[in-house]
Amino acid sequence: MSESQQYAPAASGPHGPQLHEPDRVRALLDAVMSLGRGLELPQVLRGIVEAAVTLTDAEYGALGVVGDGQLSQFLPVGMSDELIGSIGRTPCGHGILGELIRNPAPLRLTDLTSHPHSYGFPANHPPMRTFLGVPVRVRDEVFGNLYLTEKRGGGSFDADDEAVLTTLSTAAGVAIDNARMYHESRRRERWLEALGEITRSLLSGTDADEVLRLIAERAREVAGADCAAVLLPAAPSADQLTVAVACGTGASRITGLRVPADGSLPGMAVRSGRPVVSADLRADPRAYPLGPGTGTGTAEALNGAALDGESGEPGEVYGPAVAVPLQVDTGCGALRLSRLAGRPAFDDAEVRLISGFADQAVIALELARRRAESEELTVLHDRDRIARDLHDLAIQRLFATGITLQSATRLIERPEAAERVGRAVNDLDTTIKIIRSTIFGLRTTGDGKDGRGLRRDLTETVRRAGGPLGFTPALRIDGPVDAAVPDDLAQHLVAVTAEALSNAARHACARRLDVALSVTADAVTLAVTDDGVGVGAAPHTGGLANMRARAEMHGGRLAVETPEDGGTRIVWCVPLSD
């Protein structure tokens, strides 16, 4: 039972229930009290119409919400859903209904069909003669109008009916204002909850791309939009925006597509730094003109047809949309929300909340980026300390030990003992080179913006090989590898290293494996040595052919050698051009 159905009258007439005067006053007071308790706006609006119908003994009633000089919403009471569906499109505010929009004052008619502004009725519409309408004001602004037709009993609406309806409209204005404030507070609470979720995700270390997707999803849910998209500058040109993230209707069809920065709503938001709102994209000249099936990398579904699922078939069409600027570390982008045609436009309060949400989300992104940079700086400082300690303590001690042993070999009379000490000195020298390579790696972040480089890529390749091998190979790097080796050659070198380690893991049965990379002014040389069964005992693989082909592409060579103590040594050497 609705809030107003409790006002059932005690008496009834030939055409339905009628209220006597004492009952009407009591019912009016009850209706005012009941409306004051309502908090959800849709229920409050329907309760207003139902109370008005009951209090005035009307057959039909409706509340028309006014927006942009016409009816943006129409809530009828007294008609079945089947009848409403057969009538078709709801009124827009022309004719008699528009009379109250143009002149917001009570209007009472004995026969509305005789009014000069009467447009008649559409097909399947029930006949209506008597009419009573009053405006509903919220804080001195016209929110909408109450319309009543067909006084029960065959009479006309009188001055008492007008007074009752005017009193009810005043109480309705207060109830609507309370419901809107409650709705606004609940909406703001949902936005804050969404922002809190995004902040927690950022602080927990979630990837920035996932956070952008979370921003789009939460904005779409809280704003009641059908599609949300995050657009970022399209490198290297700043004249286009790319749909980096999209969710909702047609999202899979627009992700990765581009729109021009000039002549599109997101571009206007980026350039102006302010929200840009469209009530209907189909009739908005500022919207980027798109059509289904362009297939040219433009977001045909972004401003025009929303595609139905994965089929690519044209489906629903977008109408209302809003785009707000989104300042990210790659430049200024935009958050765009859109609703399907026929749905309400984004109001001023929603635009303010969406814009504030985007601003706060950007602050959270910036704080997370600064935090990540601070943590990276701490790691780099720690690496510098470790590298300094290794150089000042470990290398100096090993070097001194090597010199002592080398000088002691002259005092050793037995040749085999002197040879063993010499081998130990060579091992110390190799250890020093490995430590120096590690120090250089700790202090090098690579030339790429993400800290990548040949030294780091090679280190990761060797580390990953430890799983299949059962042990981690030794790695020694000499020379300015990141500065001297071109990027295309570096990719081949990493691939050759991975292939050599993979071959050793599958065929060599090795217990030790050494990887040595040396870069001089003339050439780059990679040597991978194992103590396994040897190349003669290993089955033939296509890996050697691939490595040889990579060397020959750069004018180099591949050599497969057998060390004196057994095993296999693969030497990959490529000249460095000036």
XYZ file of C-alpha atoms in Angstrom:
578
model
C 0.000 0.000 0.000
C 1.356 3.428 -0.892
C 1.674 6.242 1.596
C -1.510 7.962 0.396
C -3.746 4.924 0.098
C -4.409 5.104 3.825
C -6.714 8.042 3.094
C -9.621 5.856 1.872
C -12.916 7.743 2.396
C -15.806 6.475 4.452
C -18.465 7.353 1.862
C -18.669 6.649 -1.858
C -20.480 8.146 -4.805
C -21.734 6.672 -8.040
C -18.348 6.988 -9.751
C -15.991 6.127 -6.892
C -14.993 7.201 -3.382
C -15.771 10.705 -2.152
C -14.545 12.568 0.930
C -16.788 14.625 3.214
C -15.377 17.949 4.425
C -14.232 16.794 7.940
C -12.677 13.714 6.394
C -10.932 15.846 3.804
C -9.321 18.118 6.413
C -8.179 15.137 8.427
C -6.921 13.384 5.287
C -5.050 16.542 4.252
C -3.299 16.721 7.618
C -2.452 13.031 7.424
C -1.101 13.485 3.898
C 1.086 16.416 4.960
C 2.470 14.390 7.889
C 3.040 11.357 5.688
C 4.835 13.340 3.011
C 7.118 14.840 5.648
C 8.290 11.351 6.617
C 9.269 10.389 3.066
C 12.975 10.361 2.176
C 13.207 8.585 -1.172
C 12.336 11.064 -3.938
C 10.512 8.645 -6.334
C 8.252 7.418 -3.532
C 7.620 10.994 -2.349
C 6.615 12.145 -5.843
C 4.214 9.259 -6.349
C 2.783 9.775 -2.855
C 2.078 13.427 -3.707
C 0.035 12.513 -6.789
C -1.851 9.717 -5.031
C -2.701 12.027 -2.121
C -3.884 14.742 -4.529
C -6.155 12.304 -6.376
C -7.655 11.052 -3.122
C -8.161 14.484 -1.548
C -9.906 15.994 -4.590
C -11.898 12.920 -5.722
C -10.121 12.996 -9.096
C -10.114 10.054 -11.496
C -6.665 10.785 -12.904
C -3.655 12.674 -11.620
C -0.079 13.350 -12.627
C 3.004 15.248 -11.549
C 5.120 16.815 -14.264
C 8.687 17.742 -13.374
C 9.782 20.889 -15.218
C 13.222 21.103 -16.813
C 14.505 23.475 -19.510
C 11.031 24.900 -20.102
C 9.346 21.549 -20.669
C 8.364 18.384 -18.818
C 11.443 16.281 -18.156
C 9.515 13.695 -16.118
C 5.827 12.726 -16.005
C 4.309 10.537 -13.263
C 0.685 9.546 -13.968
C -1.715 7.946 -11.473
C -5.071 6.296 -12.252
C -4.032 4.556 -15.474
C -2.875 0.976 -15.785
C 0.566 0.184 -17.136
C -1.049 -1.369 -20.226
C -3.005 1.802 -20.932
C 0.062 3.986 -20.443
C 2.000 1.746 -22.818
C -0.712 1.916 -25.477
C -0.780 5.737 -25.343
C 2.939 5.854 -26.088
C 5.155 8.869 -25.541
C 4.617 10.866 -22.339
C 3.646 14.565 -22.604
C 6.425 17.108 -23.182
C 4.585 20.145 -21.840
C 2.609 21.504 -24.773
C -1.037 22.487 -24.737
C -2.860 22.721 -21.411
C 0.026 21.153 -19.493
C 2.380 23.784 -20.864
C 0.053 26.557 -19.757
C 1.153 26.061 -16.142
C 4.805 26.011 -17.212
C 4.406 29.366 -18.944
C 2.199 30.797 -16.185
C 2.864 28.994 -12.863
C -0.462 29.722 -11.134
C -3.479 27.551 -10.259
C -5.626 26.698 -13.301
C -9.191 25.304 -13.056
C -11.221 24.366 -16.139
C -14.716 22.992 -16.543
C -13.950 21.661 -20.034
C -10.274 21.516 -20.980
C -11.096 20.627 -24.599
C -12.543 24.115 -25.100
C -9.350 25.873 -24.011
C -7.595 27.635 -26.917
C -4.305 25.866 -26.126
C -5.835 22.410 -26.052
C -4.057 20.041 -28.469
C -6.453 17.144 -28.078
C -5.516 13.645 -26.997
C -3.407 10.944 -28.646
C -4.834 7.604 -29.689
C -5.987 5.271 -26.871
C -6.079 8.188 -24.402
C -9.143 8.135 -22.087
C -11.553 11.083 -22.425
C -10.964 13.950 -19.986
C -13.022 17.099 -19.400
C -12.611 18.747 -16.009
C -9.118 19.937 -15.070
C -7.266 21.366 -12.048
C -3.581 22.188 -11.985
C -1.280 23.909 -9.486
C 2.485 24.522 -9.490
C 4.773 22.821 -6.963
C 7.491 25.133 -5.710
C 10.701 24.163 -3.948
C 12.439 27.129 -2.319
C 10.652 29.644 -4.546
C 11.564 27.719 -7.699
C 8.983 25.805 -9.710
C 9.837 22.115 -9.424
C 6.852 20.899 -11.375
C 3.073 20.933 -11.651
C 0.261 18.830 -10.232
C -2.416 17.948 -12.811
C -5.839 16.488 -11.930
C -8.649 15.552 -14.326
C -12.141 14.053 -14.228
C -13.780 14.982 -10.931
C -15.625 11.937 -9.624
C -19.403 12.213 -9.547
C -19.591 14.157 -12.786
C -19.053 17.580 -11.220
C -16.275 20.121 -11.654
C -13.351 20.979 -9.421
C -14.312 23.830 -7.105
C -12.466 26.469 -5.067
C -12.192 24.075 -2.104
C -10.455 21.544 -4.298
C -8.068 24.253 -5.475
C -7.346 25.340 -1.887
C -6.712 21.759 -0.767
C -4.431 21.098 -3.743
C -2.559 24.381 -3.194
C -1.975 23.476 0.455
C -0.824 20.003 -0.544
C 1.559 21.471 -3.133
C 3.173 23.629 -0.430
C 3.733 20.592 1.775
C 4.899 18.684 -1.281
C 7.557 21.327 -1.951
C 8.965 20.869 1.543
C 8.855 17.067 1.231
C 10.575 17.187 -2.158
C 13.277 19.490 -0.765
C 13.884 17.137 2.168
C 14.005 14.107 -0.141
C 16.418 15.869 -2.476
C 18.712 16.819 0.400
C 18.615 13.246 1.682
C 19.290 11.950 -1.809
C 22.157 14.440 -2.157
C 23.715 13.362 1.138
C 23.386 9.684 0.227
C 24.863 10.337 -3.194
C 27.761 12.269 -1.686
C 28.324 9.413 0.763
C 28.505 6.925 -2.105
C 31.026 9.119 -3.910
C 33.162 9.296 -0.758
C 32.978 5.514 -0.357
C 34.098 5.055 -3.964
C 36.945 7.511 -3.466
C 37.994 5.705 -0.291
C 38.116 2.407 -2.171
C 40.314 3.956 -4.849
C 42.659 5.460 -2.259
C 42.989 2.133 -0.462
C 43.777 0.390 -3.739
C 46.485 2.915 -4.528
C 48.062 2.687 -1.078
C 48.061 -1.102 -1.262
C 50.249 -0.949 -4.361
C 47.640 -1.677 -7.051
C 48.844 -1.029 -10.600
C 47.952 2.441 -11.939
C 46.065 0.981 -14.940
C 43.889 -1.079 -12.602
C 43.222 2.025 -10.512
C 42.096 3.920 -13.640
C 39.709 1.071 -14.388
C 38.445 1.217 -10.807
C 37.896 4.981 -11.156
C 35.812 4.439 -14.296
C 33.767 1.592 -12.794
C 32.985 3.366 -9.527
C 32.147 6.631 -11.271
C 29.738 4.803 -13.589
C 28.051 2.967 -10.715
C 27.648 5.940 -8.395
C 26.599 8.379 -11.131
C 24.084 5.912 -12.573
C 25.746 6.113 -16.001
C 25.619 3.414 -18.665
C 29.177 3.867 -19.890
C 32.334 5.372 -18.412
C 35.652 5.994 -20.130
C 39.033 7.376 -19.124
C 40.748 9.143 -22.008
C 44.471 9.941 -21.923
C 46.719 11.941 -24.272
C 47.737 9.907 -27.315
C 51.530 9.970 -27.521
C 53.404 11.488 -29.223
C 50.699 13.904 -30.421
C 48.716 16.018 -27.999
C 45.974 16.562 -30.582
C 44.217 13.283 -29.821
C 42.923 11.410 -26.792
C 42.930 7.627 -26.466
C 40.281 5.641 -24.626
C 42.605 3.959 -22.127
C 39.880 2.395 -19.985
C 36.168 1.865 -20.611
C 33.405 -0.001 -18.804
C 29.679 -0.446 -19.288
C 27.574 -0.625 -22.451
C 29.730 -0.860 -25.578
C 32.979 -0.595 -23.595
C 34.747 -3.370 -25.486
C 34.134 -1.544 -28.783
C 35.667 1.788 -27.775
C 38.709 0.779 -25.701
C 41.875 1.909 -27.472
C 40.088 4.170 -29.944
C 40.900 7.849 -30.398
C 39.008 11.134 -30.486
C 40.370 14.572 -31.439
C 41.251 16.977 -28.652
C 39.506 19.698 -30.661
C 35.849 19.101 -31.408
C 35.016 16.491 -28.758
C 33.543 16.789 -25.285
C 36.556 15.140 -23.532
C 38.906 17.372 -25.520
C 36.961 20.461 -24.520
C 37.170 19.406 -20.866
C 40.943 18.924 -21.210
C 41.524 22.244 -22.954
C 39.259 24.314 -20.694
C 40.003 22.519 -17.422
C 36.267 22.554 -16.610
C 33.408 20.044 -16.876
C 31.540 19.898 -20.177
C 27.929 18.689 -20.119
C 25.606 17.616 -22.931
C 21.913 16.923 -22.431
C 21.727 14.916 -25.658
C 24.745 13.959 -27.771
C 22.546 13.316 -30.794
C 21.627 16.993 -31.069
C 24.791 18.557 -29.608
C 27.017 20.222 -32.270
C 29.953 20.108 -29.837
C 29.936 16.307 -29.839
C 32.421 14.579 -32.111
C 30.396 13.328 -35.117
C 30.719 9.566 -35.198
C 28.854 6.765 -36.849
C 28.922 2.971 -36.591
C 31.185 1.077 -38.902
C 33.784 3.787 -39.552
C 36.564 1.368 -38.672
C 39.211 4.088 -38.779
C 40.377 3.970 -35.209
C 37.871 6.561 -34.061
C 35.517 5.886 -31.187
C 32.326 5.525 -33.176
C 30.512 4.195 -30.121
C 31.722 6.960 -27.832
C 29.379 9.718 -28.967
C 27.022 7.849 -31.245
C 25.754 4.289 -31.295
C 26.345 2.094 -28.273
C 27.155 -1.331 -29.605
C 25.256 -4.319 -28.319
C 27.727 -6.619 -26.538
C 30.446 -8.196 -28.672
C 28.388 -8.587 -31.809
C 29.218 -5.161 -33.191
C 25.596 -4.602 -34.147
C 24.195 -1.117 -33.501
C 22.117 -1.082 -30.351
C 21.074 1.644 -27.957
C 22.116 5.261 -28.519
C 23.779 7.535 -25.982
C 22.070 10.762 -24.983
C 23.211 12.654 -21.832
C 26.963 12.881 -21.226
C 29.476 14.712 -19.056
C 33.256 14.983 -19.381
C 35.519 16.265 -16.602
C 39.291 16.887 -16.754
C 41.544 14.244 -15.232
C 45.139 15.334 -14.610
C 47.398 12.259 -14.628
C 51.184 11.888 -14.752
C 51.114 11.446 -18.547
C 49.264 14.739 -19.034
C 45.710 15.973 -18.775
C 43.076 13.395 -19.688
C 39.339 13.222 -19.138
C 36.743 11.111 -17.372
C 33.615 10.763 -19.465
C 30.247 9.389 -18.341
C 27.253 8.867 -20.598
C 23.706 7.596 -20.311
C 21.480 5.994 -22.899
C 19.111 8.250 -24.803
C 15.884 8.918 -22.970
C 17.446 8.889 -19.516
C 17.690 12.072 -17.392
C 20.555 14.458 -18.066
C 23.313 14.995 -15.524
C 22.176 17.777 -13.206
C 24.400 20.459 -11.680
C 24.774 18.612 -8.385
C 25.877 15.443 -10.165
C 28.388 17.358 -12.286
C 29.889 18.968 -9.177
C 30.211 15.593 -7.472
C 31.737 13.932 -10.550
C 34.203 16.781 -10.977
C 35.149 16.688 -7.299
C 35.498 12.915 -7.460
C 37.856 13.207 -10.445
C 39.935 15.865 -8.666
C 40.247 13.742 -5.522
C 41.051 10.619 -7.555
C 43.851 12.513 -9.303
C 45.229 13.632 -5.940
C 45.206 10.014 -4.780
C 47.009 8.970 -7.980
C 49.605 11.690 -7.485
C 50.172 10.753 -3.841
C 50.594 7.106 -4.819
C 53.072 8.061 -7.549
C 55.072 10.216 -5.119
C 55.028 7.405 -2.601
C 56.316 4.947 -5.201
C 59.063 7.384 -6.196
C 60.022 7.829 -2.549
C 60.200 4.072 -2.049
C 62.263 3.703 -5.216
C 64.611 6.446 -4.031
C 65.030 4.626 -0.723
C 65.894 1.431 -2.596
C 68.407 3.290 -4.759
C 70.053 4.823 -1.695
C 70.246 1.387 -0.125
C 71.791 -0.001 -3.289
C 74.367 2.770 -3.298
C 75.281 1.910 0.289
C 75.612 -1.800 -0.553
C 77.680 -1.004 -3.634
C 79.925 1.306 -1.599
C 80.417 -1.316 1.102
C 81.210 -3.999 -1.467
C 83.769 -1.758 -3.133
C 85.395 -0.413 0.005
C 85.393 -3.650 2.003
C 85.011 -6.805 -0.063
C 86.927 -5.833 -3.207
C 89.800 -4.167 -1.342
C 90.251 -7.210 0.898
C 90.085 -9.654 -1.994
C 92.530 -7.538 -3.994
C 94.946 -7.407 -1.061
C 94.627 -11.154 -0.542
C 95.336 -11.759 -4.223
C 98.479 -9.601 -4.161
C 99.714 -11.385 -1.032
C 99.197 -14.810 -2.587
C 100.783 -13.721 -5.857
C 103.901 -12.466 -4.072
C 104.029 -15.669 -2.011
C 104.252 -17.899 -5.091
C 107.895 -16.864 -5.561
C 108.733 -18.423 -2.197
C 107.030 -21.749 -2.933
C 109.547 -24.357 -4.126
C 107.127 -27.075 -5.264
C 105.760 -26.255 -8.749
C 102.398 -27.969 -8.199
C 101.819 -25.918 -5.046
C 102.740 -22.710 -6.859
C 100.306 -23.632 -9.650
C 97.476 -24.184 -7.194
C 98.139 -20.803 -5.565
C 98.158 -19.210 -9.027
C 94.759 -20.712 -9.809
C 93.462 -19.343 -6.520
C 94.739 -15.896 -7.486
C 92.907 -16.172 -10.825
C 89.724 -17.206 -9.020
C 90.042 -14.172 -6.779
C 90.455 -11.963 -9.836
C 87.319 -13.473 -11.381
C 85.430 -12.941 -8.115
C 86.515 -9.303 -8.069
C 85.174 -8.853 -11.611
C 81.849 -10.436 -10.651
C 81.515 -8.163 -7.625
C 82.390 -5.114 -9.706
C 79.730 -6.122 -12.218
C 77.219 -6.441 -9.380
C 78.187 -2.995 -8.086
C 77.722 -1.506 -11.529
C 74.323 -3.173 -11.791
C 73.248 -1.797 -8.413
C 74.113 1.727 -9.499
C 72.576 1.480 -12.990
C 68.850 1.962 -13.623
C 69.000 1.736 -17.404
C 68.172 4.285 -20.044
C 64.441 3.536 -20.282
C 61.963 5.493 -18.304
C 60.930 2.342 -16.439
C 64.502 1.585 -15.385
C 65.088 -1.120 -18.008
C 68.493 -1.739 -19.571
C 70.638 -4.524 -21.025
C 72.435 -5.127 -17.760
C 69.196 -5.539 -15.838
C 67.491 -7.586 -18.566
C 70.482 -9.931 -18.745
C 70.512 -10.286 -14.965
C 66.817 -11.206 -14.933
C 67.319 -13.696 -17.780
C 70.091 -15.455 -15.863
C 68.049 -15.430 -12.662
C 65.023 -16.980 -14.384
C 67.205 -19.751 -15.776
C 67.945 -20.897 -12.220
C 64.584 -22.688 -12.030
C 65.068 -25.147 -14.926
C 68.786 -25.573 -14.142
C 68.369 -26.188 -10.423
C 71.021 -23.575 -9.609
C 71.720 -19.941 -10.464
C 74.409 -19.411 -13.123
C 77.305 -17.077 -12.415
C 77.138 -13.783 -14.322
C 80.016 -11.425 -15.102
C 79.566 -8.211 -17.070
C 82.483 -6.019 -18.124
C 82.246 -2.689 -19.859
C 79.576 -0.021 -20.486
C 76.902 -2.394 -21.770
C 73.927 -0.037 -21.429
C 75.725 2.879 -23.064
C 77.598 1.090 -25.865
C 75.167 -1.620 -27.036
C 72.318 -0.412 -29.310
C 68.761 -1.347 -28.363
C 68.156 -3.670 -31.314
C 71.433 -5.531 -30.667
C 70.615 -5.709 -26.942
C 67.357 -7.516 -27.722
C 69.225 -10.121 -29.801
C 71.841 -10.520 -27.072
C 69.215 -11.202 -24.393
C 67.483 -13.691 -26.698
C 70.786 -15.506 -27.406
C 71.541 -15.709 -23.678
C 68.109 -17.155 -22.965
C 68.523 -19.708 -25.787
C 71.969 -20.776 -24.578
C 70.758 -21.211 -21.005
C 67.689 -23.124 -22.201
C 69.861 -25.504 -24.254
C 72.100 -26.094 -21.254
C 69.123 -26.837 -19.017
C 67.667 -29.357 -21.492
C 70.760 -31.105 -22.776
C 73.991 -30.359 -20.876
C 73.252 -31.974 -17.468
C 75.582 -29.308 -16.063
C 76.333 -28.569 -12.417
C 77.982 -25.236 -13.115
C 77.321 -22.560 -15.700
C 79.097 -19.226 -16.249
C 77.782 -16.320 -18.322
C 80.298 -13.624 -19.259
C 79.473 -10.484 -21.265
C 82.291 -8.221 -22.343
C 81.881 -4.908 -24.155
C 84.831 -3.096 -25.702
C 85.089 -0.251 -28.143
C 85.114 -2.725 -31.053
C 82.835 -5.606 -30.147
C 80.409 -7.199 -27.724
C 81.185 -10.781 -26.749
C 78.959 -13.219 -24.903
C 80.423 -16.470 -23.567
C 78.260 -19.159 -21.943
C 80.302 -21.999 -20.425
C 79.012 -25.185 -18.737
C 80.639 -28.310 -17.313
C 78.084 -30.682 -18.847
C 78.257 -33.612 -21.236
C 79.632 -31.574 -24.127
C 78.188 -30.582 -27.454
C 79.082 -33.914 -29.060
C 76.980 -35.894 -26.601
C 74.060 -33.462 -26.677
C 71.332 -33.865 -29.291
C 71.292 -31.418 -32.167
C 68.938 -28.467 -31.615
C 67.765 -25.590 -33.736
C 68.826 -23.167 -31.023
C 72.406 -22.987 -32.293
C 71.166 -22.121 -35.780
C 68.998 -19.336 -34.360
C 71.910 -17.914 -32.370
C 74.189 -18.066 -35.419
C 71.568 -16.308 -37.546
C 71.248 -13.523 -34.982
C 75.017 -13.014 -34.997
C 75.241 -12.966 -38.791
C 72.454 -10.336 -38.959
C 74.907 -7.932 -37.292
C 78.061 -9.154 -39.088
C 79.135 -11.343 -36.177
C 79.856 -15.014 -35.597
C 78.998 -17.909 -33.305
C 81.591 -20.402 -32.087
C 80.966 -23.620 -30.167
C 84.065 -24.699 -28.227
C 85.057 -27.503 -25.891
C 87.116 -26.340 -22.871
C 90.101 -28.391 -21.688
C 88.244 -29.655 -18.619
C 85.167 -30.655 -20.634
C 81.736 -29.195 -21.146
C 80.732 -26.607 -23.743
C 81.515 -22.969 -24.340
C 79.330 -20.917 -26.693
C 80.932 -17.675 -27.854
C 78.688 -15.121 -29.575
C 80.583 -12.093 -30.876
C 79.255 -9.093 -32.807
C 81.248 -6.001 -33.877
C 80.164 -2.559 -32.705
C 80.002 0.011 -35.477
C 81.151 3.570 -34.863
